[in-house]
PDB file of C-alpha atoms in Angstrom:
ATOM      1  CA  MET S   1      17.521   9.814 -12.647  1.00  0.00           C
ATOM      2  CA  CYS S   2      14.014  11.303 -12.228  1.00  0.00           C
ATOM      3  CA  PRO S   3      13.399  14.999 -12.511  1.00  0.00           C
ATOM      4  CA  PRO S   4      13.134  16.458  -8.975  1.00  0.00           C
ATOM      5  CA  ASP S   5       9.517  17.572  -9.422  1.00  0.00           C
ATOM      6  CA  THR S   6       8.324  14.081 -10.422  1.00  0.00           C
ATOM      7  CA  ASP S   7       5.736  12.435  -8.179  1.00  0.00           C
ATOM      8  CA  PRO S   8       7.120   9.029  -7.087  1.00  0.00           C
ATOM      9  CA  GLU S   9       3.729   7.409  -7.757  1.00  0.00           C
ATOM     10  CA  ASN S  10       4.154   8.245 -11.446  1.00  0.00           C
ATOM     11  CA  VAL S  11       7.555   6.581 -11.879  1.00  0.00           C
ATOM     12  CA  PHE S  12       7.862   2.924 -12.839  1.00  0.00           C
ATOM     13  CA  LEU S  13      10.609   0.452 -13.746  1.00  0.00           C
ATOM     14  CA  ARG S  14       9.965  -1.420 -16.983  1.00  0.00           C
ATOM     15  CA  GLU S  15      11.941  -3.883 -19.052  1.00  0.00           C
ATOM     16  CA  LYS S  16      11.786  -3.683 -22.829  1.00  0.00           C
ATOM     17  CA  ASN S  17      13.878  -5.569 -25.387  1.00  0.00           C
ATOM     18  CA  GLY S  18      16.260  -6.748 -22.648  1.00  0.00           C
ATOM     19  CA  ASN S  19      16.937  -3.205 -21.408  1.00  0.00           C
ATOM     20  CA  LEU S  20      15.781  -1.688 -18.129  1.00  0.00           C
ATOM     21  CA  TYR S  21      13.996   1.669 -18.227  1.00  0.00           C
ATOM     22  CA  TYR S  22      12.351   3.965 -15.752  1.00  0.00           C
ATOM     23  CA  VAL S  23       9.145   5.480 -17.023  1.00  0.00           C
ATOM     24  CA  VAL S  24       7.840   8.864 -15.924  1.00  0.00           C
ATOM     25  CA  ARG S  25       4.105   9.302 -16.447  1.00  0.00           C
ATOM     26  CA  SER S  26       2.588  12.771 -16.696  1.00  0.00           C
ATOM     27  CA  GLY S  27      -0.854  14.127 -17.514  1.00  0.00           C
ATOM     28  CA  LYS S  28      -4.257  12.578 -16.903  1.00  0.00           C
ATOM     29  CA  GLY S  29      -6.836  10.627 -18.870  1.00  0.00           C
ATOM     30  CA  ASN S  30      -6.319  10.546 -22.628  1.00  0.00           C
ATOM     31  CA  GLY S  31      -3.686  13.298 -22.371  1.00  0.00           C
ATOM     32  CA  ARG S  32      -1.287  11.036 -20.477  1.00  0.00           C
ATOM     33  CA  LYS S  33       2.329  11.001 -21.657  1.00  0.00           C
ATOM     34  CA  GLU S  34       5.108   8.574 -20.787  1.00  0.00           C
ATOM     35  CA  SER S  35       8.795   9.390 -21.006  1.00  0.00           C
ATOM     36  CA  TRP S  36      11.137   6.368 -21.071  1.00  0.00           C
ATOM     37  CA  TYR S  37      14.735   6.683 -19.802  1.00  0.00           C
ATOM     38  CA  ARG S  38      17.173   3.822 -20.306  1.00  0.00           C
ATOM     39  CA  ILE S  39      19.078   2.726 -17.222  1.00  0.00           C
ATOM     40  CA  LYS S  40      22.766   2.167 -17.832  1.00  0.00           C
ATOM     41  CA  ASP S  41      24.176  -1.314 -17.275  1.00  0.00           C
ATOM     42  CA  SER S  42      26.444   0.101 -14.559  1.00  0.00           C
ATOM     43  CA  GLU S  43      23.348   1.292 -12.625  1.00  0.00           C
ATOM     44  CA  LYS S  44      21.393  -2.005 -12.810  1.00  0.00           C
ATOM     45  CA  ASP S  45      23.218  -3.679  -9.901  1.00  0.00           C
ATOM     46  CA  LEU S  46      22.706  -0.657  -7.653  1.00  0.00           C
ATOM     47  CA  ILE S  47      18.996  -0.503  -8.498  1.00  0.00           C
ATOM     48  CA  GLU S  48      18.564  -4.231  -7.824  1.00  0.00           C
ATOM     49  CA  GLN S  49      20.259  -3.819  -4.409  1.00  0.00           C
ATOM     50  CA  ILE S  50      18.006  -0.875  -3.553  1.00  0.00           C
ATOM     51  CA  LEU S  51      14.868  -2.781  -4.587  1.00  0.00           C
ATOM     52  CA  GLU S  52      15.932  -5.833  -2.558  1.00  0.00           C
ATOM     53  CA  GLY S  53      16.513  -3.607   0.489  1.00  0.00           C
ATOM     54  CA  LYS S  54      13.086  -2.029   0.007  1.00  0.00           C
ATOM     55  CA  LYS S  55      11.481  -5.478  -0.214  1.00  0.00           C
ATOM     56  CA  GLN S  56      13.163  -6.565   3.035  1.00  0.00           C
ATOM     57  CA  ILE S  57      11.948  -3.443   4.830  1.00  0.00           C
ATOM     58  CA  LEU S  58       8.398  -3.921   3.562  1.00  0.00           C
ATOM     59  CA  ASP S  59       8.436  -7.557   4.674  1.00  0.00           C
ATOM     60  CA  GLU S  60       9.388  -6.690   8.271  1.00  0.00           C
ATOM     61  CA  ILE S  61       6.864  -7.741  10.863  1.00  0.00           C
ATOM     62  CA  VAL S  62       5.262  -4.925  12.844  1.00  0.00           C
ATOM     63  CA  GLU S  63       2.973  -5.060  15.851  1.00  0.00           C
ATOM     64  CA  PHE S  64      -0.234  -3.090  15.711  1.00  0.00           C
ATOM     65  CA  PRO S  65      -2.458  -2.643  18.786  1.00  0.00           C
ATOM     66  CA  CYS S  66      -5.960  -4.110  18.819  1.00  0.00           C
ATOM     67  CA  MET S  67      -8.377  -1.216  18.335  1.00  0.00           C
ATOM     68  CA  ASN S  68     -10.562  -2.311  21.256  1.00  0.00           C
ATOM     69  CA  PRO S  69      -9.429   0.155  23.979  1.00  0.00           C
ATOM     70  CA  ASP S  70     -10.063  -2.481  26.679  1.00  0.00           C
ATOM     71  CA  CYS S  71      -7.679  -4.951  25.015  1.00  0.00           C
ATOM     72  CA  ARG S  72      -3.886  -4.948  25.289  1.00  0.00           C
ATOM     73  CA  ASN S  73      -3.190  -7.535  22.571  1.00  0.00           C
ATOM     74  CA  LYS S  74      -1.005  -6.780  19.573  1.00  0.00           C
ATOM     75  CA  ILE S  75      -1.668  -7.882  16.013  1.00  0.00           C
ATOM     76  CA  LYS S  76       1.404  -8.948  14.029  1.00  0.00           C
ATOM     77  CA  MET S  77       1.538  -8.256  10.303  1.00  0.00           C
ATOM     78  CA  THR S  78       4.013  -7.052   7.722  1.00  0.00           C
ATOM     79  CA  ARG S  79       4.244  -3.387   6.865  1.00  0.00           C
ATOM     80  CA  VAL S  80       2.831  -4.202   3.426  1.00  0.00           C
ATOM     81  CA  GLN S  81      -0.167  -5.991   4.953  1.00  0.00           C
ATOM     82  CA  LEU S  82      -0.800  -3.113   7.362  1.00  0.00           C
ATOM     83  CA  GLU S  83      -0.667  -0.548   4.573  1.00  0.00           C
ATOM     84  CA  GLU S  84      -2.848  -2.682   2.316  1.00  0.00           C
ATOM     85  CA  PHE S  85      -5.326  -3.244   5.148  1.00  0.00           C
ATOM     86  CA  PHE S  86      -6.045   0.451   5.576  1.00  0.00           C
ATOM     87  CA  ILE S  87      -5.660   1.596   1.971  1.00  0.00           C
ATOM     88  CA  SER S  88      -7.590  -1.195   0.224  1.00  0.00           C
ATOM     89  CA  TYR S  89     -10.671  -0.875   2.423  1.00  0.00           C
ATOM     90  CA  LYS S  90     -10.696   2.899   1.985  1.00  0.00           C
ATOM     91  CA  LYS S  91     -10.343   2.616  -1.795  1.00  0.00           C
ATOM     92  CA  LYS S  92     -12.707  -0.336  -2.317  1.00  0.00           C
ATOM     93  CA  TYR S  93     -15.427   0.478   0.204  1.00  0.00           C
ATOM     94  CA  ASP S  94     -14.795   4.130   1.138  1.00  0.00           C
ATOM     95  CA  MET S  95     -14.607   3.189   4.794  1.00  0.00           C
ATOM     96  CA  VAL S  96     -11.948   2.987   7.467  1.00  0.00           C
ATOM     97  CA  VAL S  97     -11.596  -0.384   9.160  1.00  0.00           C
ATOM     98  CA  PHE S  98     -10.139  -0.824  12.617  1.00  0.00           C
ATOM     99  CA  PRO S  99      -8.289  -4.110  13.150  1.00  0.00           C
ATOM    100  CA  CYS S 100      -9.108  -6.183  16.214  1.00  0.00           C
ATOM    101  CA  CYS S 101      -7.285  -9.236  17.509  1.00  0.00           C
ATOM    102  CA  SER S 102     -10.402 -11.427  17.613  1.00  0.00           C
ATOM    103  CA  LYS S 103     -14.083 -11.568  16.739  1.00  0.00           C
ATOM    104  CA  GLU S 104     -14.928 -11.109  20.418  1.00  0.00           C
ATOM    105  CA  CYS S 105     -12.868  -7.884  20.608  1.00  0.00           C
ATOM    106  CA  ARG S 106     -14.486  -6.626  17.428  1.00  0.00           C
ATOM    107  CA  ASP S 107     -17.974  -7.334  18.757  1.00  0.00           C
ATOM    108  CA  LYS S 108     -17.196  -5.567  22.054  1.00  0.00           C
ATOM    109  CA  LEU S 109     -15.816  -2.565  20.167  1.00  0.00           C
ATOM    110  CA  LEU S 110     -18.909  -2.345  17.948  1.00  0.00           C
ATOM    111  CA  GLU S 111     -21.218  -2.739  20.924  1.00  0.00           C
ATOM    112  CA  LYS S 112     -19.425   0.033  22.789  1.00  0.00           C
ATOM    113  CA  HIS S 113     -19.302   2.446  19.824  1.00  0.00           C
ATOM    114  CA  GLY S 114     -22.478   2.131  17.818  1.00  0.00           C
ATOM    115  CA  GLY S 115     -23.709  -1.399  17.403  1.00  0.00           C
ATOM    116  CA  GLU S 116     -23.570  -3.608  14.338  1.00  0.00           C
ATOM    117  CA  LEU S 117     -22.108  -2.823  10.957  1.00  0.00           C
ATOM    118  CA  ILE S 118     -24.517  -1.318   8.439  1.00  0.00           C
ATOM    119  CA  CYS S 119     -23.929  -1.527   4.689  1.00  0.00           C
ATOM    120  CA  ARG S 120     -23.858   1.949   3.114  1.00  0.00           C
ATOM    121  CA  ASP S 121     -25.626   0.690  -0.005  1.00  0.00           C
ATOM    122  CA  ASP S 122     -28.600  -0.561   2.020  1.00  0.00           C
ATOM    123  CA  LYS S 123     -31.582   1.589   0.953  1.00  0.00           C
ATOM    124  CA  ARG S 124     -33.887   0.690   3.874  1.00  0.00           C
TER     125      ARG S 124
END
């Protein structure tokens, strides 16, 4: 399907005029190019099964330890939530966030390792 040197983040499934395509994006900015490849009807069922399997895996519940080293609790979340938790904060706020099981654990962790949170945009 995709050329072997294609970055998976630049490949998308799209539907157009009742047909299913995978789109390979290359280039950056205004020089971006998209190549559309029609998926055969015989391949649609297989792709739908693969995507359903991927969705089930991403929806699995995982246990993540509370980041307070004095705590032994586990935080339950889906793989998607865990990934989104770390990635979205890094992208939106350029900071890494450590999940804690409760406000009390978070406060103890902050107290032990540097006090309260400080906003980076604060010009004081």
